Amino acid sequence: MRVSVLGLGYVGCVSAACLASMGHEVIGVDVNQVKVDLVNDGKAPVVEERIGELTAEVVRSGALRATTDVREAIMGSEVSLICVGTPSAPNGSLCTTYLERVTEEIGAAVAERGGRQTVVFRSTMLPGTCLNLLVPILEKHAGGTAGVDFGVAVNPEFLREGTSVRDFFDPPKTVIGQLDAESGDVVAALYEGLPGEVFRVPVPAAEAIKYADNAFHGLKIGFANELGAVCQALGVDSHQVMDVFLADRKLNISSAYLRPGFAFGGSCLPKDLRSLVHAAQRADVSVPILAHVLPSNSDHLQRAVDLVERTGKRRVGLFGLSFKPGTDDLRESPLVELAERLFGKGYELKIHDANVSLSRLMGANREYIETRLPHLAQLLADSVDEVIEHAEVCLVGTKDPAVLAALPHGEGPVLIDLIRLPDAEARRAEPGYMGLAW
Ligand SMILES: NC(=O)c1ccc[n+]([C@@H]2O[C@H](COP(=O)([O-])OP(=O)(O)OC[C@H]3O[C@@H](n4cnc5c(N)ncnc54)[C@H](O)[C@@H]3O)[C@@H](O)[C@H]2O)c1
């Protein structure tokens, strides 16, 4: 394919040289004449493992050349990868100035060129930037409709600076945010033959995936370093701890606990986080990440209360009360905390949890409920229907099959889904459905 790469920084010059080495005919573009001259001399404008040799090779073979002229590059290509910088503005917001400018120039050249150009944004940008900001610019300057007259895709870059050439040929994944299938096909064809899974998703999802990755990577490093500092203060070798931590592929290095859902609770996580943070503070070790896990959890729980408030309704039903499905353990249950916050705000609450009712019937947890939660005990309903009949809003915090089967569709009480119900994807389109964080 004939490819133009706009922006010859770390991302652009690696993409340009690697695509050229895969057999594509590539024109690189940069506003910086020095970078353009370097490329045309067969030299890489950045320092990276293998990029020097690769650039020399593909420039010598004629597969890669560079120019400062966007128009010339668009005329000579059918797909354009935009790799310009998106730095932080002084207030922390994303600076899209370079993206906007280059998009205007591409749009004008596309209008002149005719034919279907596919414009692929590789720069990191917040969800919504492509569809709400850049597509309108392209449509204005190119004079057509995105997805019809020209293609648009977002294809974030997941390569590590330093080893990005190696990573390019063995990527962790390829993500294609496609406006339409044809746009996605063009991007997929660009990388054909490379290993790794290819994910074709809506444009805003592709934009968000890059942020999920980078936020998580930063969080991982911050977590490991804070834990290291605490271990050091307590006289424990943090690397020995992490070696064992990392060997656990069931709960630690796995997909466990990584899907948005309800707040955590129970008899261990809150207590152990509290005492770890306390120990760190006593040792004068600053652990802002660990110290903010419980406040973050509490804020998440508050989102459920805020959603109830947003409905403006007063009669509320809650399904689920114990901290984990299939148990009657109410100690530090986040659903108990939620019920208490709603009760405190004067909502007319009815609660159903089959396990809690059963244990109350058998007397097992009766004392705990009746002495520690007497205000909630009187709100417990023995049947699912009793709650549905009472409620104008239902909070669903359990996957109990009897509850799932009874939940209405489209009519009846507003449903606030705390746990991502099995049919949440379909329900998201229904009126009266609210997901807690989806
Ligand atoms: N550096 C990385 O490892 C990495 C990894 C993944 C994603 N990203 C993202 O990729 C994007 C680019 O990052 P980078 O590190 O390569 O940036 P960079 O600053 O190294 O390079 C950007 C290049 O774009 C050029 N440019 C600016 N405006 C232009 C225009 N109108 N026309 C042509 N060229 C123009 C600049 O002169 C510069 O050479 C950013 O959004 C970044 O967040 C970077």
CSV table of C-alpha atoms and ligand atoms in Angstrom, one decimal:
chain,number,residue,atom,x,y,z
A,1,MET,CA,0.0,0.0,0.0
A,2,ARG,CA,1.1,3.6,-0.4
A,3,VAL,CA,1.2,5.1,3.0
A,4,SER,CA,1.9,8.6,4.4
A,5,VAL,CA,3.1,9.0,8.0
A,6,LEU,CA,2.5,12.4,9.4
A,7,GLY,CA,4.8,13.3,12.3
A,8,LEU,CA,8.3,11.8,12.4
A,9,GLY,CA,8.8,11.6,16.2
A,10,TYR,CA,9.2,8.3,18.1
A,11,VAL,CA,6.0,6.8,16.9
A,12,GLY,CA,6.0,8.1,13.4
A,13,CYS,CA,9.5,7.3,12.4
A,14,VAL,CA,9.3,3.8,13.8
A,15,SER,CA,5.9,3.2,12.1
A,16,ALA,CA,7.3,4.6,8.8
A,17,ALA,CA,10.5,2.5,8.7
A,18,CYS,CA,8.8,-0.7,9.9
A,19,LEU,CA,5.9,-0.4,7.4
A,20,ALA,CA,8.4,0.4,4.6
A,21,SER,CA,10.3,-2.8,5.6
A,22,MET,CA,7.1,-4.8,5.3
A,23,GLY,CA,6.8,-3.8,1.6
A,24,HIS,CA,4.7,-0.7,1.8
A,25,GLU,CA,5.6,2.4,-0.1
A,26,VAL,CA,6.0,5.1,2.6
A,27,ILE,CA,6.2,8.9,2.6
A,28,GLY,CA,7.0,10.5,6.0
A,29,VAL,CA,6.0,14.1,6.7
A,30,ASP,CA,7.2,16.5,9.4
A,31,VAL,CA,7.1,20.2,9.9
A,32,ASN,CA,10.7,20.0,11.1
A,33,GLN,CA,13.0,20.2,8.1
A,34,VAL,CA,15.9,18.7,10.1
A,35,LYS,CA,14.0,15.5,10.7
A,36,VAL,CA,12.9,15.3,7.1
A,37,ASP,CA,16.5,15.8,5.9
A,38,LEU,CA,17.8,13.1,8.4
A,39,VAL,CA,15.3,10.6,7.0
A,40,ASN,CA,16.1,11.4,3.4
A,41,ASP,CA,19.8,10.9,4.3
A,42,GLY,CA,18.9,7.4,5.6
A,43,LYS,CA,19.2,8.4,9.3
A,44,ALA,CA,16.6,8.0,12.0
A,45,PRO,CA,15.5,11.2,13.7
A,46,VAL,CA,15.2,9.4,17.1
A,47,VAL,CA,17.5,7.0,19.0
A,48,GLU,CA,16.0,3.6,19.3
A,49,GLU,CA,17.3,0.0,19.1
A,50,ARG,CA,17.5,-1.1,15.4
A,51,ILE,CA,15.8,2.1,14.0
A,52,GLY,CA,19.1,3.5,12.5
A,53,GLU,CA,19.9,0.4,10.5
A,54,LEU,CA,16.3,-0.1,9.4
A,55,THR,CA,15.9,3.5,8.3
A,56,ALA,CA,19.1,3.4,6.3
A,57,GLU,CA,17.9,0.1,4.6
A,58,VAL,CA,14.4,1.3,3.6
A,59,VAL,CA,15.6,4.7,2.4
A,60,ARG,CA,18.3,3.1,0.3
A,61,SER,CA,15.8,0.7,-1.2
A,62,GLY,CA,13.4,3.6,-2.0
A,63,ALA,CA,10.6,2.3,0.2
A,64,LEU,CA,10.8,5.4,2.5
A,65,ARG,CA,11.3,9.0,1.8
A,66,ALA,CA,10.3,12.2,3.6
A,67,THR,CA,8.9,15.7,2.9
A,68,THR,CA,7.6,18.7,4.7
A,69,ASP,CA,4.7,18.9,2.3
A,70,VAL,CA,1.5,17.4,3.5
A,71,ARG,CA,-0.2,17.8,0.2
A,72,GLU,CA,2.5,16.0,-1.7
A,73,ALA,CA,2.3,13.1,0.8
A,74,ILE,CA,-1.5,12.8,0.5
A,75,MET,CA,-1.4,12.9,-3.3
A,76,GLY,CA,1.1,10.0,-3.2
A,77,SER,CA,-0.8,7.7,-0.7
A,78,GLU,CA,-4.1,6.1,-0.1
A,79,VAL,CA,-3.7,5.7,3.7
A,80,SER,CA,-2.4,8.3,6.1
A,81,LEU,CA,-1.1,7.6,9.7
A,82,ILE,CA,-1.2,10.6,11.9
A,83,CYS,CA,1.5,10.4,14.6
A,84,VAL,CA,1.9,14.0,15.7
A,85,GLY,CA,2.4,14.8,19.4
A,86,THR,CA,-0.5,15.3,21.8
A,87,PRO,CA,1.3,16.8,24.8
A,88,SER,CA,-0.2,17.9,28.1
A,89,ALA,CA,-1.4,21.5,28.3
A,90,PRO,CA,-0.2,23.4,31.4
A,91,ASN,CA,-3.5,22.6,33.2
A,92,GLY,CA,-3.1,18.9,32.4
A,93,SER,CA,-5.6,18.8,29.6
A,94,LEU,CA,-4.8,17.1,26.3
A,95,CYS,CA,-3.3,19.5,23.7
A,96,THR,CA,-4.9,18.7,20.3
A,97,THR,CA,-3.5,21.7,18.4
A,98,TYR,CA,-1.1,19.6,16.3
A,99,LEU,CA,-3.8,17.1,15.6
A,100,GLU,CA,-6.2,19.8,14.5
A,101,ARG,CA,-3.6,21.5,12.3
A,102,VAL,CA,-2.5,18.4,10.5
A,103,THR,CA,-6.1,17.2,10.1
A,104,GLU,CA,-7.0,20.5,8.4
A,105,GLU,CA,-4.1,20.1,6.0
A,106,ILE,CA,-5.0,16.5,5.2
A,107,GLY,CA,-8.6,17.4,4.6
A,108,ALA,CA,-7.7,20.1,2.1
A,109,ALA,CA,-5.4,17.7,0.3
A,110,VAL,CA,-8.0,14.9,0.3
A,111,ALA,CA,-10.5,17.3,-1.3
A,112,GLU,CA,-8.0,17.9,-4.1
A,113,ARG,CA,-6.9,14.3,-4.6
A,114,GLY,CA,-10.3,12.6,-4.9
A,115,GLY,CA,-10.7,8.9,-4.3
A,116,ARG,CA,-11.1,7.3,-0.9
A,117,GLN,CA,-8.3,8.2,1.4
A,118,THR,CA,-8.2,6.4,4.8
A,119,VAL,CA,-7.1,8.7,7.6
A,120,VAL,CA,-5.8,6.8,10.6
A,121,PHE,CA,-5.1,8.5,13.9
A,122,ARG,CA,-2.2,6.8,15.8
A,123,SER,CA,-1.7,9.7,18.3
A,124,THR,CA,-3.0,9.2,21.8
A,125,MET,CA,-6.2,11.1,22.3
A,126,LEU,CA,-9.1,11.1,24.7
A,127,PRO,CA,-12.3,9.3,23.8
A,128,GLY,CA,-14.5,11.5,21.7
A,129,THR,CA,-11.6,13.5,20.1
A,130,CYS,CA,-11.8,11.7,16.8
A,131,LEU,CA,-15.5,11.7,16.2
A,132,ASN,CA,-16.3,15.1,17.9
A,133,LEU,CA,-13.3,17.2,17.0
A,134,LEU,CA,-11.3,15.7,14.1
A,135,VAL,CA,-14.0,14.1,11.9
A,136,PRO,CA,-15.8,17.5,11.6
A,137,ILE,CA,-12.5,19.2,10.7
A,138,LEU,CA,-11.9,16.5,8.0
A,139,GLU,CA,-15.4,16.8,6.7
A,140,LYS,CA,-15.2,20.5,6.5
A,141,HIS,CA,-11.9,20.6,4.6
A,142,ALA,CA,-12.3,17.4,2.6
A,143,GLY,CA,-15.9,18.3,1.7
A,144,GLY,CA,-17.5,14.9,2.1
A,145,THR,CA,-18.8,12.4,4.7
A,146,ALA,CA,-16.5,10.4,6.9
A,147,GLY,CA,-17.0,6.7,6.4
A,148,VAL,CA,-18.4,7.3,2.9
A,149,ASP,CA,-16.2,9.6,0.9
A,150,PHE,CA,-13.1,8.9,3.0
A,151,GLY,CA,-12.2,6.4,5.7
A,152,VAL,CA,-11.4,7.2,9.3
A,153,ALA,CA,-9.9,4.9,12.0
A,154,VAL,CA,-8.0,5.2,15.3
A,155,ASN,CA,-5.1,2.8,15.7
A,156,PRO,CA,-3.3,3.5,19.0
A,157,GLU,CA,0.3,2.6,19.4
A,158,PHE,CA,1.3,0.2,22.2
A,159,LEU,CA,5.0,-0.2,21.6
A,160,ARG,CA,7.6,0.6,24.3
A,161,GLU,CA,10.0,3.4,23.6
A,162,GLY,CA,13.4,1.8,23.4
A,163,THR,CA,12.3,-1.5,21.9
A,164,SER,CA,9.6,-0.2,19.7
A,165,VAL,CA,11.0,-1.7,16.4
A,166,ARG,CA,11.1,-5.1,18.0
A,167,ASP,CA,7.7,-4.6,19.5
A,168,PHE,CA,6.3,-3.4,16.1
A,169,PHE,CA,7.0,-6.8,14.6
A,170,ASP,CA,5.7,-8.6,17.8
A,171,PRO,CA,3.0,-6.3,19.1
A,172,PRO,CA,1.1,-7.0,22.3
A,173,LYS,CA,-2.0,-6.5,20.3
A,174,THR,CA,-3.4,-4.5,17.4
A,175,VAL,CA,-6.4,-2.2,18.1
A,176,ILE,CA,-8.4,-0.8,15.2
A,177,GLY,CA,-11.1,1.7,16.1
A,178,GLN,CA,-13.1,1.8,12.9
A,179,LEU,CA,-15.7,4.3,11.8
A,180,ASP,CA,-16.9,1.7,9.2
A,181,ALA,CA,-15.8,-1.7,8.1
A,182,GLU,CA,-13.9,-0.6,5.0
A,183,SER,CA,-11.8,1.8,7.1
A,184,GLY,CA,-11.0,-1.1,9.5
A,185,ASP,CA,-10.1,-3.4,6.6
A,186,VAL,CA,-7.5,-0.9,5.3
A,187,VAL,CA,-5.8,-0.7,8.7
A,188,ALA,CA,-5.9,-4.5,9.1
A,189,ALA,CA,-4.3,-4.9,5.7
A,190,LEU,CA,-1.5,-2.6,6.7
A,191,TYR,CA,-0.4,-4.9,9.4
A,192,GLU,CA,-1.2,-8.2,7.7
A,193,GLY,CA,1.2,-10.9,8.7
A,194,LEU,CA,2.1,-9.5,12.1
A,195,PRO,CA,1.5,-11.7,15.1
A,196,GLY,CA,-0.8,-10.8,18.0
A,197,GLU,CA,-4.5,-10.5,18.4
A,198,VAL,CA,-6.4,-7.9,16.4
A,199,PHE,CA,-9.3,-6.1,18.0
A,200,ARG,CA,-11.8,-4.2,15.9
A,201,VAL,CA,-13.8,-1.9,18.1
A,202,PRO,CA,-15.8,1.4,17.8
A,203,VAL,CA,-13.6,4.5,17.5
A,204,PRO,CA,-14.1,5.9,21.1
A,205,ALA,CA,-13.3,2.4,22.6
A,206,ALA,CA,-9.9,2.4,20.7
A,207,GLU,CA,-9.1,5.8,22.1
A,208,ALA,CA,-10.1,4.7,25.7
A,209,ILE,CA,-8.1,1.4,25.5
A,210,LYS,CA,-4.8,3.4,25.2
A,211,TYR,CA,-5.7,5.3,28.4
A,212,ALA,CA,-6.7,2.1,30.2
A,213,ASP,CA,-3.3,0.6,29.3
A,214,ASN,CA,-1.2,3.6,30.3
A,215,ALA,CA,-3.2,4.3,33.5
A,216,PHE,CA,-2.8,0.7,34.5
A,217,HIS,CA,0.9,0.6,33.7
A,218,GLY,CA,1.5,3.7,35.8
A,219,LEU,CA,-0.7,2.2,38.6
A,220,LYS,CA,1.3,-1.0,38.6
A,221,ILE,CA,4.6,0.7,38.9
A,222,GLY,CA,3.3,3.0,41.7
A,223,PHE,CA,1.8,0.1,43.5
A,224,ALA,CA,5.0,-2.0,43.3
A,225,ASN,CA,7.1,1.0,44.5
A,226,GLU,CA,4.8,1.8,47.4
A,227,LEU,CA,4.7,-1.8,48.5
A,228,GLY,CA,8.5,-1.9,48.1
A,229,ALA,CA,8.9,1.1,50.4
A,230,VAL,CA,6.6,-0.4,53.0
A,231,CYS,CA,8.4,-3.7,52.9
A,232,GLN,CA,11.7,-2.0,53.2
A,233,ALA,CA,10.5,0.0,56.3
A,234,LEU,CA,9.3,-3.3,57.8
A,235,GLY,CA,12.5,-5.1,57.1
A,236,VAL,CA,11.1,-7.4,54.4
A,237,ASP,CA,12.7,-8.0,51.0
A,238,SER,CA,10.1,-6.6,48.6
A,239,HIS,CA,11.5,-8.5,45.7
A,240,GLN,CA,11.0,-11.8,47.5
A,241,VAL,CA,7.4,-10.7,48.2
A,242,MET,CA,6.7,-9.7,44.6
A,243,ASP,CA,8.3,-12.9,43.2
A,244,VAL,CA,5.6,-14.8,45.1
A,245,PHE,CA,2.9,-12.2,44.4
A,246,LEU,CA,3.7,-12.5,40.6
A,247,ALA,CA,3.6,-16.3,40.7
A,248,ASP,CA,-0.1,-16.2,41.6
A,249,ARG,CA,-1.7,-16.3,38.1
A,250,LYS,CA,-5.2,-17.0,39.5
A,251,LEU,CA,-5.9,-13.9,41.5
A,252,ASN,CA,-3.0,-11.5,41.0
A,253,ILE,CA,-1.6,-11.6,37.5
A,254,SER,CA,-4.9,-12.4,35.9
A,255,SER,CA,-8.2,-10.8,34.8
A,256,ALA,CA,-9.6,-11.2,38.4
A,257,TYR,CA,-10.9,-8.0,39.9
A,258,LEU,CA,-10.4,-6.0,36.7
A,259,ARG,CA,-14.0,-5.6,35.5
A,260,PRO,CA,-15.9,-2.5,36.6
A,261,GLY,CA,-18.6,-3.6,39.1
A,262,PHE,CA,-19.7,-2.6,42.6
A,263,ALA,CA,-17.5,-1.5,45.5
A,264,PHE,CA,-15.5,-4.1,47.4
A,265,GLY,CA,-16.0,-4.9,51.1
A,266,GLY,CA,-16.0,-8.0,53.2
A,267,SER,CA,-14.1,-9.0,56.3
A,268,CYS,CA,-10.6,-8.8,54.8
A,269,LEU,CA,-9.9,-6.2,52.1
A,270,PRO,CA,-10.9,-3.0,54.0
A,271,LYS,CA,-9.4,-4.2,57.3
A,272,ASP,CA,-6.1,-5.2,55.7
A,273,LEU,CA,-5.7,-2.1,53.6
A,274,ARG,CA,-6.4,0.0,56.7
A,275,SER,CA,-3.7,-1.7,58.8
A,276,LEU,CA,-1.1,-1.7,55.9
A,277,VAL,CA,-1.6,2.1,55.4
A,278,HIS,CA,-1.5,2.6,59.1
A,279,ALA,CA,1.8,0.7,59.4
A,280,ALA,CA,3.2,2.7,56.5
A,281,GLN,CA,2.3,6.0,58.1
A,282,ARG,CA,3.8,4.9,61.4
A,283,ALA,CA,7.0,4.2,59.6
A,284,ASP,CA,6.8,7.6,57.9
A,285,VAL,CA,6.4,6.0,54.4
A,286,SER,CA,4.2,8.0,52.1
A,287,VAL,CA,1.8,5.6,50.2
A,288,PRO,CA,-0.7,7.9,48.4
A,289,ILE,CA,-2.0,5.1,46.1
A,290,LEU,CA,-2.6,2.6,48.9
A,291,ALA,CA,-4.0,5.3,51.1
A,292,HIS,CA,-6.6,6.3,48.5
A,293,VAL,CA,-7.9,2.8,47.7
A,294,LEU,CA,-10.5,2.9,50.4
A,295,PRO,CA,-11.6,6.5,49.7
A,296,SER,CA,-11.9,5.5,46.0
A,297,ASN,CA,-14.0,2.5,47.0
A,298,SER,CA,-16.3,4.7,49.1
A,299,ASP,CA,-16.7,7.2,46.2
A,300,HIS,CA,-17.6,4.4,43.9
A,301,LEU,CA,-20.3,3.3,46.4
A,302,GLN,CA,-21.5,6.9,46.5
A,303,ARG,CA,-22.1,6.8,42.7
A,304,ALA,CA,-24.9,4.3,43.4
A,305,VAL,CA,-26.5,6.7,45.9
A,306,ASP,CA,-26.1,9.6,43.4
A,307,LEU,CA,-27.8,7.5,40.7
A,308,VAL,CA,-30.8,6.9,42.9
A,309,GLU,CA,-30.9,10.6,43.7
A,310,ARG,CA,-30.9,11.4,40.0
A,311,THR,CA,-34.0,9.4,39.4
A,312,GLY,CA,-35.9,11.7,41.8
A,313,LYS,CA,-37.8,8.7,43.2
A,314,ARG,CA,-38.3,7.8,46.8
A,315,ARG,CA,-39.4,4.1,46.9
A,316,VAL,CA,-36.2,2.0,46.5
A,317,GLY,CA,-35.7,-1.7,46.3
A,318,LEU,CA,-32.3,-3.4,46.8
A,319,PHE,CA,-31.5,-6.9,45.7
A,320,GLY,CA,-28.5,-8.4,47.6
A,321,LEU,CA,-27.1,-7.5,51.0
A,322,SER,CA,-24.3,-9.9,51.8
A,323,PHE,CA,-20.9,-9.0,50.7
A,324,LYS,CA,-20.5,-12.0,48.3
A,325,PRO,CA,-23.0,-14.0,46.4
A,326,GLY,CA,-23.9,-17.3,48.0
A,327,THR,CA,-23.0,-16.2,51.6
A,328,ASP,CA,-24.8,-14.6,54.4
A,329,ASP,CA,-21.7,-12.6,55.7
A,330,LEU,CA,-22.8,-9.1,56.3
A,331,ARG,CA,-19.6,-7.8,57.9
A,332,GLU,CA,-18.4,-4.7,56.0
A,333,SER,CA,-20.7,-5.6,53.1
A,334,PRO,CA,-20.7,-2.7,50.7
A,335,LEU,CA,-24.4,-3.4,50.1
A,336,VAL,CA,-25.1,-2.9,53.8
A,337,GLU,CA,-23.2,0.4,53.6
A,338,LEU,CA,-25.3,1.4,50.5
A,339,ALA,CA,-28.5,0.4,52.3
A,340,GLU,CA,-27.4,2.5,55.3
A,341,ARG,CA,-26.6,5.6,53.2
A,342,LEU,CA,-30.0,5.3,51.4
A,343,PHE,CA,-31.8,4.7,54.7
A,344,GLY,CA,-30.0,7.7,56.2
A,345,LYS,CA,-31.3,9.9,53.4
A,346,GLY,CA,-34.8,8.8,54.2
A,347,TYR,CA,-35.5,6.6,51.1
A,348,GLU,CA,-38.3,4.1,51.6
A,349,LEU,CA,-36.2,1.0,51.3
A,350,LYS,CA,-37.1,-2.7,50.9
A,351,ILE,CA,-34.3,-5.3,50.6
A,352,HIS,CA,-34.3,-8.8,49.5
A,353,ASP,CA,-31.4,-11.3,49.8
A,354,ALA,CA,-32.3,-14.9,49.8
A,355,ASN,CA,-29.3,-16.0,51.8
A,356,VAL,CA,-29.8,-13.4,54.5
A,357,SER,CA,-33.5,-14.3,54.8
A,358,LEU,CA,-32.6,-18.0,55.0
A,359,SER,CA,-30.0,-17.4,57.7
A,360,ARG,CA,-32.4,-15.2,59.6
A,361,LEU,CA,-35.0,-17.9,59.4
A,362,MET,CA,-32.5,-20.5,60.7
A,363,GLY,CA,-31.4,-18.1,63.4
A,364,ALA,CA,-27.7,-18.2,62.2
A,365,ASN,CA,-27.2,-14.6,61.5
A,366,ARG,CA,-30.3,-13.4,63.3
A,367,GLU,CA,-28.4,-12.0,66.2
A,368,TYR,CA,-26.0,-10.1,64.0
A,369,ILE,CA,-28.8,-8.6,61.9
A,370,GLU,CA,-31.1,-7.8,64.8
A,371,THR,CA,-28.5,-6.3,67.1
A,372,ARG,CA,-26.1,-4.6,64.6
A,373,LEU,CA,-28.5,-3.7,61.8
A,374,PRO,CA,-31.9,-3.5,63.5
A,375,HIS,CA,-32.8,-0.6,61.2
A,376,LEU,CA,-32.2,-2.8,58.1
A,377,ALA,CA,-33.7,-5.9,59.6
A,378,GLN,CA,-37.2,-4.3,59.4
A,379,LEU,CA,-36.6,-3.6,55.7
A,380,LEU,CA,-35.9,-7.2,54.7
A,381,ALA,CA,-38.5,-8.7,52.4
A,382,ASP,CA,-38.8,-12.4,52.0
A,383,SER,CA,-39.8,-12.4,48.4
A,384,VAL,CA,-38.5,-10.8,45.2
A,385,ASP,CA,-41.9,-9.7,44.1
A,386,GLU,CA,-42.5,-7.8,47.3
A,387,VAL,CA,-39.5,-5.6,46.4
A,388,ILE,CA,-40.5,-5.2,42.8
A,389,GLU,CA,-44.0,-4.2,43.7
A,390,HIS,CA,-42.8,-1.6,46.3
A,391,ALA,CA,-40.0,-0.1,44.2
A,392,GLU,CA,-39.9,2.8,41.8
A,393,VAL,CA,-36.1,2.2,41.6
A,394,CYS,CA,-34.4,-1.2,42.0
A,395,LEU,CA,-30.7,-1.5,42.7
A,396,VAL,CA,-29.5,-4.9,41.6
A,397,GLY,CA,-26.4,-6.2,43.6
A,398,THR,CA,-26.8,-9.9,43.1
A,399,LYS,CA,-26.9,-12.5,40.3
A,400,ASP,CA,-29.4,-14.7,42.2
A,401,PRO,CA,-31.3,-16.4,39.4
A,402,ALA,CA,-34.6,-15.8,41.1
A,403,VAL,CA,-33.9,-12.0,41.0
A,404,LEU,CA,-32.6,-12.0,37.4
A,405,ALA,CA,-35.7,-13.9,36.2
A,406,ALA,CA,-38.0,-11.3,37.9
A,407,LEU,CA,-36.4,-8.1,36.6
A,408,PRO,CA,-38.7,-6.3,34.3
A,409,HIS,CA,-37.7,-5.0,30.8
A,410,GLY,CA,-38.4,-1.5,29.7
A,411,GLU,CA,-41.3,-0.9,32.1
A,412,GLY,CA,-41.8,-0.9,35.8
A,413,PRO,CA,-39.1,0.4,38.2
A,414,VAL,CA,-35.9,2.0,37.0
A,415,LEU,CA,-33.1,-0.6,37.2
A,416,ILE,CA,-29.7,0.5,38.6
A,417,ASP,CA,-27.3,-2.3,37.8
A,418,LEU,CA,-24.5,-2.6,40.3
A,419,ILE,CA,-22.9,-5.8,39.0
A,420,ARG,CA,-23.2,-5.7,35.2
A,421,LEU,CA,-26.1,-8.1,34.7
A,422,PRO,CA,-25.6,-11.0,32.3
A,423,ASP,CA,-27.9,-9.2,29.8
A,424,ALA,CA,-26.6,-5.7,30.5
A,425,GLU,CA,-25.5,-5.2,26.9
A,426,ALA,CA,-29.0,-5.6,25.6
A,427,ARG,CA,-30.5,-3.7,28.5
A,428,ARG,CA,-28.3,-0.7,28.0
A,429,ALA,CA,-30.6,0.4,25.1
A,430,GLU,CA,-33.7,0.1,27.2
A,431,PRO,CA,-35.3,3.1,28.9
A,432,GLY,CA,-35.1,2.9,32.7
A,433,TYR,CA,-31.8,1.0,32.8
A,434,MET,CA,-28.8,2.6,34.5
A,435,GLY,CA,-25.3,0.9,34.7
A,436,LEU,CA,-23.2,1.9,37.7
A,437,ALA,CA,-20.0,2.4,35.6
A,438,TRP,CA,-20.9,1.3,32.0
B,1,LIG,N1,6.6,8.0,22.4
B,1,LIG,C1,6.0,6.8,22.5
B,1,LIG,O1,6.6,5.8,22.9
B,1,LIG,C2,4.5,6.7,22.3
B,1,LIG,C3,3.9,5.5,22.4
B,1,LIG,C4,2.5,5.4,22.2
B,1,LIG,C5,1.8,6.5,21.8
B,1,LIG,N2,2.4,7.7,21.7
B,1,LIG,C6,1.6,8.9,21.2
B,1,LIG,O2,1.9,9.1,19.8
B,1,LIG,C7,1.9,10.4,19.5
B,1,LIG,C8,3.2,10.9,19.0
B,1,LIG,O3,4.2,10.7,20.0
B,1,LIG,P1,5.8,10.9,19.7
B,1,LIG,O4,6.5,10.5,21.0
B,1,LIG,O5,6.1,10.2,18.5
B,1,LIG,O6,5.8,12.5,19.6
B,1,LIG,P2,7.0,13.4,19.1
B,1,LIG,O7,6.8,14.7,19.7
B,1,LIG,O8,8.3,12.7,19.3
B,1,LIG,O9,6.8,13.6,17.5
B,1,LIG,C9,5.7,14.3,17.0
B,1,LIG,C10,6.2,14.8,15.6
B,1,LIG,O10,5.1,15.4,15.0
B,1,LIG,C11,5.6,16.5,14.2
B,1,LIG,N3,4.5,17.4,13.9
B,1,LIG,C12,3.8,18.2,14.6
B,1,LIG,N4,2.8,18.9,13.9
B,1,LIG,C13,2.9,18.4,12.6
B,1,LIG,C14,2.3,18.7,11.4
B,1,LIG,N5,1.3,19.6,11.4
B,1,LIG,N6,2.6,18.0,10.3
B,1,LIG,C15,3.6,17.1,10.4
B,1,LIG,N7,4.3,16.8,11.5
B,1,LIG,C16,4.0,17.5,12.6
B,1,LIG,C17,6.6,17.2,15.2
B,1,LIG,O11,7.5,18.0,14.5
B,1,LIG,C18,7.3,15.9,15.8
B,1,LIG,O12,8.4,15.5,15.0
B,1,LIG,C19,1.5,11.1,20.8
B,1,LIG,O13,0.1,11.3,20.8
B,1,LIG,C20,1.9,10.2,21.9
B,1,LIG,O14,1.1,10.3,23.1
B,1,LIG,C21,3.7,7.8,21.9
